[in-house]
XYZ file of N, CA, C and O in Angstrom:
752
model
N -17.882 -21.756 -7.813
C -16.966 -21.883 -8.937
C -15.662 -22.504 -8.449
O -15.125 -22.102 -7.433
N -15.151 -23.446 -9.202
C -13.860 -24.051 -8.905
C -12.759 -23.039 -9.199
O -12.873 -22.240 -10.119
N -11.682 -23.087 -8.428
C -10.584 -22.152 -8.661
C -9.912 -22.386 -10.005
O -9.200 -21.527 -10.488
N -10.144 -23.531 -10.613
C -9.506 -23.799 -11.898
C -10.316 -23.249 -13.069
O -9.819 -23.172 -14.177
N -11.546 -22.866 -12.828
C -12.384 -22.332 -13.909
C -12.200 -20.824 -14.015
O -12.010 -20.135 -13.020
N -12.285 -20.290 -15.235
C -12.100 -18.850 -15.404
C -13.279 -18.042 -14.871
O -14.370 -18.571 -14.646
N -13.034 -16.755 -14.726
C -14.059 -15.825 -14.279
C -15.292 -15.927 -15.176
O -15.180 -15.907 -16.397
N -16.450 -16.052 -14.560
C -17.710 -16.068 -15.299
C -18.094 -17.398 -15.902
O -19.174 -17.532 -16.471
N -17.237 -18.394 -15.777
C -17.470 -19.668 -16.460
C -18.785 -20.330 -16.042
O -19.558 -20.771 -16.899
N -19.042 -20.415 -14.745
C -20.264 -21.094 -14.272
C -21.521 -20.409 -14.786
O -22.482 -21.072 -15.186
N -21.540 -19.085 -14.777
C -22.710 -18.343 -15.275
C -22.885 -18.549 -16.776
O -24.016 -18.724 -17.261
N -21.780 -18.533 -17.519
C -21.863 -18.771 -18.968
C -22.344 -20.198 -19.226
O -23.186 -20.437 -20.097
N -21.825 -21.161 -18.464
C -22.237 -22.556 -18.620
C -23.734 -22.716 -18.374
O -24.420 -23.393 -19.147
N -24.257 -22.095 -17.333
C -25.685 -22.190 -17.050
C -26.507 -21.611 -18.199
O -27.465 -22.224 -18.672
N -26.125 -20.423 -18.676
C -26.853 -19.809 -19.788
C -26.706 -20.632 -21.067
O -27.624 -20.696 -21.884
N -25.557 -21.258 -21.247
C -25.337 -22.121 -22.406
C -26.298 -23.305 -22.362
O -26.959 -23.624 -23.360
N -26.386 -23.949 -21.217
C -27.291 -25.085 -21.064
C -28.739 -24.653 -21.251
O -29.516 -25.330 -21.927
N -29.118 -23.504 -20.686
C -30.487 -22.999 -20.829
C -30.822 -22.646 -22.273
O -31.967 -22.747 -22.691
N -29.807 -22.242 -23.050
C -30.038 -21.827 -24.441
C -30.187 -23.001 -25.403
O -30.634 -22.830 -26.524
N -29.759 -24.190 -24.963
C -29.810 -25.348 -25.851
C -28.587 -25.487 -26.738
O -28.530 -26.375 -27.589
N -27.580 -24.639 -26.556
C -26.348 -24.724 -27.347
C -25.615 -26.008 -26.980
O -25.336 -26.256 -25.810
N -25.297 -26.834 -27.983
C -24.694 -28.142 -27.724
C -23.282 -28.281 -28.286
O -22.732 -29.370 -28.295
N -22.703 -27.208 -28.755
C -21.401 -27.294 -29.420
C -20.263 -26.691 -28.598
O -19.202 -26.395 -29.124
N -20.467 -26.504 -27.308
C -19.461 -25.851 -26.468
C -18.244 -26.748 -26.255
O -18.359 -27.965 -26.146
N -17.086 -26.114 -26.172
C -15.857 -26.842 -25.858
C -15.913 -27.319 -24.414
O -16.435 -26.633 -23.537
N -15.340 -28.477 -24.180
C -15.376 -29.046 -22.832
C -14.269 -28.450 -21.971
O -13.310 -27.857 -22.488
N -14.365 -28.609 -20.636
C -13.377 -28.012 -19.735
C -11.928 -28.453 -19.976
O -11.019 -27.647 -19.804
N -11.693 -29.693 -20.376
C -10.319 -30.108 -20.663
C -9.727 -29.277 -21.808
O -8.577 -28.844 -21.748
N -10.525 -29.058 -22.836
C -10.074 -28.225 -23.952
C -9.854 -26.802 -23.474
O -8.851 -26.168 -23.820
N -10.785 -26.300 -22.671
C -10.640 -24.950 -22.141
C -9.367 -24.773 -21.342
O -8.647 -23.778 -21.494
N -9.060 -25.733 -20.511
C -7.842 -25.672 -19.710
C -6.606 -25.612 -20.606
O -5.664 -24.849 -20.348
N -6.604 -26.405 -21.670
C -5.488 -26.371 -22.614
C -5.414 -25.016 -23.321
O -4.322 -24.456 -23.483
N -6.565 -24.477 -23.726
C -6.586 -23.161 -24.375
C -5.978 -22.093 -23.463
O -5.217 -21.241 -23.909
N -6.321 -22.148 -22.182
C -5.781 -21.183 -21.206
C -4.268 -21.337 -21.089
O -3.528 -20.349 -21.108
N -3.801 -22.569 -20.958
C -2.368 -22.824 -20.812
C -1.601 -22.338 -22.035
O -0.560 -21.677 -21.911
N -2.110 -22.633 -23.214
C -1.439 -22.198 -24.439
C -1.485 -20.682 -24.596
O -0.527 -20.076 -25.085
N -2.580 -20.058 -24.161
C -2.679 -18.592 -24.224
C -1.590 -17.938 -23.372
O -1.042 -16.894 -23.743
N -1.266 -18.560 -22.265
C -0.257 -17.997 -21.371
C 1.136 -17.982 -21.997
O 2.023 -17.276 -21.513
N 1.335 -18.720 -23.092
C 2.645 -18.742 -23.754
C 2.837 -17.580 -24.718
O 3.900 -17.466 -25.325
N 1.815 -16.730 -24.865
C 1.876 -15.637 -25.836
C 1.652 -14.280 -25.167
O 0.668 -13.584 -25.426
N 2.562 -13.858 -24.267
C 2.383 -12.552 -23.631
C 2.377 -11.431 -24.668
O 3.150 -11.464 -25.627
N 1.465 -10.475 -24.477
C 1.348 -9.365 -25.416
C 0.840 -9.799 -26.769
O 0.993 -9.082 -27.755
N 0.192 -10.963 -26.836
C -0.206 -11.548 -28.109
C -1.514 -11.035 -28.679
O -2.342 -10.451 -27.982
N -1.634 -11.267 -29.980
C -2.890 -11.028 -30.697
C -3.549 -12.386 -30.901
O -2.961 -13.264 -31.522
N -4.770 -12.521 -30.394
C -5.492 -13.782 -30.391
C -6.721 -13.671 -31.278
O -7.355 -12.627 -31.337
N -7.069 -14.789 -31.929
C -8.267 -14.874 -32.752
C -9.002 -16.158 -32.423
O -8.391 -17.234 -32.381
N -10.291 -16.035 -32.185
C -11.160 -17.194 -31.988
C -12.234 -17.145 -33.066
O -12.951 -16.152 -33.187
N -12.321 -18.198 -33.845
C -13.357 -18.315 -34.870
C -14.418 -19.272 -34.339
O -14.170 -20.469 -34.209
N -15.578 -18.732 -33.989
C -16.641 -19.522 -33.392
C -16.739 -19.269 -31.894
O -16.354 -20.117 -31.089
N -17.226 -18.119 -31.522
C -17.374 -17.744 -30.113
C -18.354 -18.656 -29.393
O -18.137 -19.009 -28.233
N -19.442 -19.022 -30.088
C -20.520 -19.730 -29.416
C -21.058 -18.852 -28.308
O -21.330 -17.670 -28.511
N -21.169 -19.401 -27.113
C -21.678 -18.647 -25.968
C -20.557 -18.030 -25.132
O -20.837 -17.373 -24.140
N -19.316 -18.275 -25.495
C -18.191 -17.657 -24.803
C -17.477 -18.535 -23.796
O -16.596 -18.056 -23.084
N -17.820 -19.815 -23.735
C -17.128 -20.690 -22.781
C -15.638 -20.774 -23.092
O -14.798 -20.525 -22.215
N -15.293 -21.118 -24.329
C -13.871 -21.202 -24.664
C -13.223 -19.820 -24.628
O -12.051 -19.690 -24.262
N -13.985 -18.801 -24.954
C -13.483 -17.426 -24.888
C -13.012 -17.110 -23.471
O -11.941 -16.512 -23.279
N -13.799 -17.520 -22.482
C -13.432 -17.235 -21.087
C -12.129 -17.929 -20.702
O -11.317 -17.372 -19.959
N -11.919 -19.137 -21.206
C -10.665 -19.848 -20.922
C -9.477 -19.139 -21.569
O -8.413 -19.004 -20.957
N -9.638 -18.718 -22.826
C -8.543 -18.019 -23.510
C -8.198 -16.738 -22.758
O -7.029 -16.452 -22.492
N -9.222 -15.955 -22.415
C -8.996 -14.714 -21.675
C -8.270 -14.971 -20.357
O -7.409 -14.182 -19.950
N -8.592 -16.074 -19.692
C -7.967 -16.391 -18.406
C -6.467 -16.618 -18.542
O -5.712 -16.353 -17.602
N -6.009 -17.075 -19.703
C -4.585 -17.311 -19.902
C -3.830 -16.123 -20.462
O -2.600 -16.080 -20.407
N -4.555 -15.154 -21.002
C -3.914 -13.994 -21.618
C -3.422 -13.013 -20.566
O -4.035 -12.869 -19.512
N -2.340 -12.306 -20.876
C -1.893 -11.249 -19.977
C -2.611 -9.945 -20.314
O -3.388 -9.877 -21.273
N -2.353 -8.909 -19.538
C -3.061 -7.634 -19.675
C -2.762 -6.931 -20.992
O -3.567 -6.117 -21.455
N -1.633 -7.224 -21.622
C -1.256 -6.556 -22.869
C -1.777 -7.280 -24.115
O -1.598 -6.800 -25.226
N -2.411 -8.423 -23.943
C -2.917 -9.210 -25.076
C -4.308 -8.746 -25.485
O -5.024 -8.118 -24.703
N -4.690 -9.088 -26.724
C -6.036 -8.789 -27.222
C -6.601 -10.031 -27.888
O -5.858 -10.849 -28.446
N -7.920 -10.149 -27.833
C -8.634 -11.275 -28.442
C -9.781 -10.752 -29.279
O -10.614 -9.988 -28.791
N -9.822 -11.171 -30.536
C -10.980 -10.959 -31.404
C -11.681 -12.296 -31.497
O -11.065 -13.306 -31.835
N -12.983 -12.315 -31.193
C -13.759 -13.549 -31.264
C -14.950 -13.311 -32.181
O -15.711 -12.361 -31.995
N -15.107 -14.192 -33.178
C -16.076 -13.998 -34.253
C -17.131 -15.102 -34.229
O -16.797 -16.291 -34.148
N -18.397 -14.696 -34.316
C -19.503 -15.653 -34.435
C -20.651 -14.965 -35.159
O -20.803 -13.741 -35.082
N -21.461 -15.767 -35.852
C -22.564 -15.184 -36.617
C -23.932 -15.360 -35.967
O -24.924 -14.885 -36.499
N -24.005 -16.023 -34.817
C -25.302 -16.291 -34.196
C -25.560 -15.307 -33.058
O -24.942 -15.417 -31.996
N -26.470 -14.357 -33.262
C -26.686 -13.330 -32.237
C -27.208 -13.892 -30.918
O -26.886 -13.361 -29.849
N -27.984 -14.965 -30.962
C -28.532 -15.552 -29.730
C -27.411 -16.025 -28.809
O -27.422 -15.754 -27.607
N -26.446 -16.709 -29.370
C -25.352 -17.244 -28.563
C -24.302 -16.180 -28.259
O -23.762 -16.120 -27.154
N -24.030 -15.317 -29.219
C -23.061 -14.246 -29.009
C -23.516 -13.307 -27.887
O -22.693 -12.784 -27.130
N -24.812 -13.150 -27.732
C -25.354 -12.291 -26.672
C -24.984 -12.826 -25.297
O -24.730 -12.058 -24.362
N -24.924 -14.140 -25.155
C -24.523 -14.736 -23.869
C -23.071 -14.372 -23.570
O -22.741 -13.956 -22.448
N -22.215 -14.500 -24.562
C -20.809 -14.120 -24.370
C -20.700 -12.643 -24.028
O -19.964 -12.262 -23.105
N -21.429 -11.821 -24.734
C -21.394 -10.374 -24.491
C -21.855 -10.048 -23.069
O -21.227 -9.240 -22.371
N -22.916 -10.672 -22.635
C -23.468 -10.402 -21.298
C -22.449 -10.701 -20.192
O -22.344 -9.966 -19.227
N -21.700 -11.766 -20.360
C -20.793 -12.198 -19.288
C -19.360 -11.696 -19.438
O -18.623 -11.669 -18.441
N -18.951 -11.332 -20.631
C -17.546 -10.997 -20.855
C -17.316 -9.548 -21.296
O -16.177 -9.153 -21.543
N -18.388 -8.757 -21.388
C -18.291 -7.395 -21.930
C -17.331 -6.483 -21.167
O -16.796 -5.537 -21.723
N -17.096 -6.758 -19.903
C -16.248 -5.862 -19.117
C -14.752 -6.075 -19.372
O -13.943 -5.268 -18.930
N -14.396 -7.113 -20.098
C -12.981 -7.370 -20.381
C -12.558 -6.565 -21.610
O -12.945 -6.887 -22.738
N -11.779 -5.528 -21.376
C -11.390 -4.617 -22.460
C -10.422 -5.231 -23.454
O -10.198 -4.664 -24.525
N -9.873 -6.395 -23.145
C -8.978 -7.066 -24.092
C -9.750 -7.769 -25.192
O -9.182 -8.175 -26.201
N -11.068 -7.934 -25.005
C -11.919 -8.723 -25.894
C -12.723 -7.841 -26.839
O -13.356 -6.882 -26.418
N -12.702 -8.226 -28.121
C -13.587 -7.632 -29.122
C -14.438 -8.760 -29.687
O -13.909 -9.687 -30.310
N -15.746 -8.694 -29.429
C -16.675 -9.672 -30.002
C -17.195 -9.127 -31.318
O -17.626 -7.972 -31.385
N -17.167 -9.960 -32.356
C -17.578 -9.548 -33.688
C -18.695 -10.460 -34.155
O -18.523 -11.686 -34.204
N -19.839 -9.857 -34.494
C -20.937 -10.628 -35.073
C -20.781 -10.584 -36.591
O -21.014 -9.573 -37.239
N -20.319 -11.711 -37.133
C -20.077 -11.804 -38.572
C -19.918 -13.269 -38.946
O -19.602 -14.107 -38.098
N -20.107 -13.553 -40.199
C -19.773 -14.859 -40.745
C -18.252 -14.971 -40.735
O -17.548 -14.070 -41.210
N -17.724 -16.053 -40.179
C -16.267 -16.201 -40.061
C -15.586 -16.188 -41.427
O -14.493 -15.632 -41.563
N -16.225 -16.768 -42.439
C -15.630 -16.762 -43.775
C -15.487 -15.361 -44.318
O -14.418 -14.977 -44.823
N -16.537 -14.578 -44.219
C -16.482 -13.189 -44.669
C -15.479 -12.381 -43.868
O -14.749 -11.548 -44.414
N -15.422 -12.636 -42.558
C -14.476 -11.913 -41.713
C -13.052 -12.253 -42.114
O -12.200 -11.354 -42.219
N -12.764 -13.534 -42.345
C -11.413 -13.933 -42.755
C -11.009 -13.258 -44.062
O -9.890 -12.751 -44.187
N -11.909 -13.241 -45.016
C -11.598 -12.625 -46.309
C -11.391 -11.120 -46.186
O -10.522 -10.546 -46.836
N -12.158 -10.460 -45.322
C -12.044 -9.011 -45.149
C -10.839 -8.604 -44.308
O -10.450 -7.434 -44.308
N -10.234 -9.547 -43.602
C -9.131 -9.234 -42.697
C -7.859 -10.002 -43.044
O -7.064 -10.329 -42.161
N -7.662 -10.252 -44.316
C -6.525 -11.054 -44.776
C -5.175 -10.421 -44.453
O -4.156 -11.116 -44.440
N -5.141 -9.124 -44.173
C -3.871 -8.455 -43.862
C -3.490 -8.563 -42.392
O -2.393 -8.182 -41.995
N -4.367 -9.086 -41.561
C -4.105 -9.235 -40.126
C -3.088 -10.349 -39.870
O -2.852 -11.191 -40.729
N -2.515 -10.359 -38.682
C -1.651 -11.466 -38.271
C -1.864 -11.711 -36.781
O -2.112 -10.778 -36.011
N -1.779 -12.986 -36.404
C -2.094 -13.394 -35.041
C -1.046 -14.344 -34.485
O -0.432 -15.116 -35.221
N -0.922 -14.299 -33.161
C -0.017 -15.187 -32.446
C -0.695 -16.498 -32.060
O -0.006 -17.460 -31.708
N -2.037 -16.523 -32.118
C -2.809 -17.647 -31.584
C -4.161 -17.637 -32.281
O -4.846 -16.607 -32.281
N -4.509 -18.748 -32.904
C -5.821 -18.878 -33.544
C -6.465 -20.165 -33.041
O -5.902 -21.250 -33.203
N -7.647 -20.016 -32.455
C -8.479 -21.168 -32.093
C -9.633 -21.189 -33.074
O -10.497 -20.318 -33.054
N -9.614 -22.159 -33.992
C -10.652 -22.283 -35.018
C -11.665 -23.318 -34.545
O -11.401 -24.517 -34.564
N -12.817 -22.837 -34.117
C -13.839 -23.695 -33.536
C -15.141 -23.616 -34.328
O -16.231 -23.710 -33.758
N -15.012 -23.404 -35.625
C -16.155 -23.395 -36.523
C -15.671 -23.873 -37.885
O -14.493 -24.143 -38.074
N -16.573 -24.012 -38.827
C -16.209 -24.541 -40.148
C -15.141 -23.694 -40.823
O -14.163 -24.220 -41.340
N -15.365 -22.369 -40.850
C -14.370 -21.484 -41.462
C -13.166 -21.390 -40.536
O -13.297 -21.143 -39.352
N -12.018 -21.607 -41.118
C -10.796 -21.639 -40.331
C -10.339 -23.045 -40.032
O -9.214 -23.269 -39.605
N -11.231 -23.994 -40.282
C -10.915 -25.399 -40.031
C -11.198 -26.194 -41.306
O -10.274 -26.634 -41.971
N -12.442 -26.357 -41.652
C -12.821 -27.118 -42.848
C -12.893 -26.237 -44.090
O -12.762 -26.724 -45.202
N -13.127 -24.970 -43.902
C -13.220 -24.007 -44.997
C -12.207 -22.888 -44.757
O -11.988 -22.490 -43.608
N -11.606 -22.386 -45.812
C -10.631 -21.292 -45.748
C -9.457 -21.603 -44.814
O -8.940 -20.729 -44.126
N -9.026 -22.851 -44.812
C -7.897 -23.241 -43.972
C -6.620 -22.515 -44.388
O -5.906 -21.984 -43.540
N -6.323 -22.468 -45.679
C -5.102 -21.797 -46.131
C -5.113 -20.324 -45.753
O -4.097 -19.774 -45.315
N -6.275 -19.680 -45.907
C -6.405 -18.263 -45.563
C -6.210 -18.048 -44.061
O -5.616 -17.052 -43.638
N -6.689 -18.977 -43.269
C -6.527 -18.882 -41.817
C -5.068 -19.059 -41.429
O -4.528 -18.278 -40.631
N -4.422 -20.059 -41.981
C -3.009 -20.289 -41.664
C -2.137 -19.121 -42.112
O -1.110 -18.841 -41.485
N -2.544 -18.430 -43.173
C -1.792 -17.266 -43.646
C -1.817 -16.130 -42.623
O -0.922 -15.275 -42.623
N -2.802 -16.112 -41.736
C -2.907 -15.071 -40.704
C -1.982 -15.335 -39.515
O -1.811 -14.471 -38.659
N -1.407 -16.519 -39.463
C -0.604 -16.939 -38.315
C 0.828 -16.433 -38.451
O 1.482 -16.629 -39.473
N 1.318 -15.777 -37.408
C 2.708 -15.320 -37.375
C 3.639 -16.522 -37.194
O 3.226 -17.539 -36.625
N 4.897 -16.428 -37.618
C 5.854 -17.486 -37.302
C 5.902 -17.701 -35.782
O 5.942 -16.741 -35.012
N 5.851 -18.945 -35.377
C 5.791 -19.272 -33.956
C 4.387 -19.229 -33.383
O 4.175 -19.557 -32.221
N 3.423 -18.824 -34.206
C 2.033 -18.722 -33.762
C 1.376 -20.088 -33.632
O 1.745 -21.046 -34.320
N 0.386 -20.166 -32.739
C -0.338 -21.398 -32.467
C -1.637 -21.456 -33.258
O -2.394 -20.489 -33.285
N -1.893 -22.614 -33.853
C -3.171 -22.916 -34.511
C -3.760 -24.106 -33.769
O -3.129 -25.164 -33.661
N -4.969 -23.927 -33.227
C -5.583 -24.950 -32.376
C -6.984 -25.264 -32.877
O -7.768 -24.339 -33.164
N -7.300 -26.558 -32.980
C -8.653 -26.991 -33.314
C -9.033 -28.156 -32.410
O -8.168 -28.852 -31.883
N -10.339 -28.329 -32.237
C -10.823 -29.470 -31.458
C -11.967 -30.137 -32.205
O -12.195 -29.869 -33.379
N -12.665 -31.041 -31.531
C -13.793 -31.786 -32.112
C -13.364 -32.659 -33.282
O -14.031 -32.717 -34.314
N -12.255 -33.359 -33.111
C -11.757 -34.230 -34.165
C -12.005 -35.710 -33.896
O -11.744 -36.549 -34.752
N -12.504 -36.030 -32.713
C -12.944 -37.393 -32.407
C -14.460 -37.433 -32.549
O -15.128 -36.418 -32.335
N -15.025 -38.572 -32.909
C -16.482 -38.647 -33.129
C -17.292 -38.073 -31.964
O -17.010 -38.349 -30.800
N -18.254 -37.234 -32.318
C -19.128 -36.575 -31.358
C -20.576 -36.984 -31.640
O -20.945 -37.205 -32.801
N -21.418 -37.057 -30.605
C -22.809 -37.475 -30.824
C -23.608 -36.530 -31.719
O -24.572 -36.948 -32.348
N -23.190 -35.263 -31.817
C -23.945 -34.306 -32.625
C -23.419 -34.174 -34.058
O -23.869 -33.315 -34.806
N -22.473 -35.021 -34.454
C -21.951 -34.960 -35.817
C -22.988 -35.442 -36.816
O -23.633 -36.484 -36.601
N -23.123 -34.742 -37.933
C -23.983 -35.250 -39.000
C -23.340 -36.463 -39.676
O -22.123 -36.670 -39.583
N -24.143 -37.232 -40.342
C -23.634 -38.418 -41.049
C -22.555 -38.004 -42.042
O -22.696 -37.029 -42.769
N -21.466 -38.733 -42.038
C -20.363 -38.472 -42.964
C -19.324 -37.486 -42.449
O -18.286 -37.296 -43.078
N -19.586 -36.858 -41.309
C -18.633 -35.868 -40.798
C -17.321 -36.512 -40.355
O -16.255 -35.879 -40.411
N -17.370 -37.771 -39.958
C -16.149 -38.459 -39.558
C -15.131 -38.497 -40.692
O -13.924 -38.387 -40.467
N -15.621 -38.599 -41.916
C -14.722 -38.608 -43.079
C -14.061 -37.239 -43.237
O -12.853 -37.147 -43.476
N -14.850 -36.161 -43.078
C -14.302 -34.803 -43.163
C -13.228 -34.585 -42.095
O -12.171 -34.011 -42.368
N -13.498 -35.033 -40.870
C -12.531 -34.858 -39.785
C -11.250 -35.632 -40.081
O -10.139 -35.126 -39.858
N -11.392 -36.845 -40.592
C -10.219 -37.656 -40.931
C -9.387 -36.976 -42.023
O -8.149 -36.900 -41.913
N -10.033 -36.457 -43.049
C -9.310 -35.781 -44.130
C -8.624 -34.508 -43.637
O -7.509 -34.196 -44.060
N -9.284 -33.776 -42.740
C -8.674 -32.577 -42.172
C -7.423 -32.941 -41.381
O -6.377 -32.292 -41.511
N -7.502 -33.973 -40.560
C -6.324 -34.395 -39.785
C -5.179 -34.775 -40.719
O -4.032 -34.367 -40.497
N -5.480 -35.539 -41.765
C -4.432 -35.919 -42.725
C -3.814 -34.691 -43.378
O -2.595 -34.609 -43.537
N -4.655 -33.750 -43.762
C -4.186 -32.515 -44.416
C -3.248 -31.741 -43.488
O -2.180 -31.291 -43.883
N -3.652 -31.597 -42.222
C -2.835 -30.827 -41.284
C -1.538 -31.546 -40.929
O -0.489 -30.906 -40.776
N -1.575 -32.874 -40.816
C -0.363 -33.624 -40.508
C 0.676 -33.522 -41.622
O 1.872 -33.699 -41.384
N 0.231 -33.215 -42.837
C 1.163 -33.077 -43.954
C 1.413 -31.612 -44.330
O 2.062 -31.345 -45.338
N 0.918 -30.676 -43.527
C 1.064 -29.248 -43.813
C 2.520 -28.819 -43.618
O 3.041 -28.872 -42.498
N 3.202 -28.372 -44.701
C 4.625 -28.063 -44.585
C 4.948 -26.833 -43.741
O 6.064 -26.710 -43.250
N 3.991 -25.935 -43.546
C 4.304 -24.720 -42.794
C 4.027 -24.847 -41.287
O 4.214 -23.882 -40.549
N 3.607 -26.040 -40.833
C 3.277 -26.230 -39.421
C 4.015 -27.412 -38.812
O 4.195 -28.444 -39.457
N 4.410 -27.250 -37.549
C 4.731 -28.385 -36.704
C 3.413 -28.757 -36.047
O 2.766 -27.904 -35.441
N 2.972 -29.998 -36.181
C 1.633 -30.407 -35.717
C 1.737 -31.528 -34.693
O 2.540 -32.449 -34.851
N 0.903 -31.434 -33.668
C 0.716 -32.528 -32.720
C -0.763 -32.853 -32.666
O -1.591 -31.952 -32.484
N -1.076 -34.115 -32.842
C -2.454 -34.605 -32.743
C -2.631 -35.261 -31.382
O -1.780 -36.052 -30.961
N -3.714 -34.921 -30.711
C -3.996 -35.504 -29.405
C -5.374 -36.163 -29.439
O -6.375 -35.481 -29.656
N -5.411 -37.457 -29.234
C -6.688 -38.159 -29.139
C -7.126 -38.125 -27.684
O -7.171 -39.124 -26.985
N -7.427 -36.928 -27.237
C -7.731 -36.597 -25.855
C -8.846 -35.568 -25.875
O -8.986 -34.834 -26.860
N -9.653 -35.524 -24.842
C -10.816 -34.634 -24.807
C -11.675 -34.960 -26.030
O -12.013 -36.119 -26.238
N -11.978 -33.965 -26.862
C -12.780 -34.221 -28.064
C -11.917 -34.435 -29.303
O -12.441 -34.513 -30.408
N -10.619 -34.543 -29.110
C -9.698 -34.677 -30.239
C -9.170 -33.312 -30.605
O -9.910 -32.460 -31.076
N -7.909 -33.081 -30.362
C -7.304 -31.754 -30.519
C -6.081 -31.860 -31.399
O -5.335 -32.835 -31.347
N -5.873 -30.828 -32.211
C -4.625 -30.674 -32.940
C -4.073 -29.293 -32.632
O -4.829 -28.325 -32.586
N -2.770 -29.269 -32.405
C -2.078 -28.012 -32.141
C -0.963 -27.892 -33.164
O -0.160 -28.821 -33.313
N -0.943 -26.777 -33.855
C 0.107 -26.510 -34.821
C 0.872 -25.260 -34.441
O 0.299 -24.327 -33.850
N 2.148 -25.236 -34.764
C 2.974 -24.046 -34.604
C 3.539 -23.714 -35.966
O 4.121 -24.586 -36.638
N 3.362 -22.471 -36.379
C 3.846 -22.072 -37.699
C 5.373 -21.982 -37.698
O 5.972 -21.395 -36.807
N 5.961 -22.624 -38.707
C 7.430 -22.632 -38.848
C 7.932 -21.258 -39.256
O 7.255 -20.483 -39.873
């Protein structure tokens, strides 16, 4: 394992590849997630779309001991990989649920950091997700540049989402055409 990769990353990556999961965040994105997590000591973190836990491991690596992370995914096959490798981290709560249903059921929550890596929280229920963000909180999304696994017409959805976020009055937004395409927002 490289010293720059978080604990458990290589094992999660191997299981991810063996499982056939093709939607994992790349290491450049993970490194950014870790760096941004380090800016929120004692923070409440939310990840929508755990997948196999690769990005989860990066977020955990940047969090301090007083921080907590809730990570939500609806696919038990992939969530099991995250659970197997990350279960010993007491700062992490893995939730098997549809992200949309979870967002609606937890509308009273507030977070310092949200990484939306699934449809809900990004393309669906965006306003509800942003409402969970504390002032000064970070909203992070990726996969905004064309990807080989995108369905036909998804490029239009990504373009409209970027336009929507760039005009969002409650966020300071930076768009980065780097890695898979990232946007970082800070709630005003």
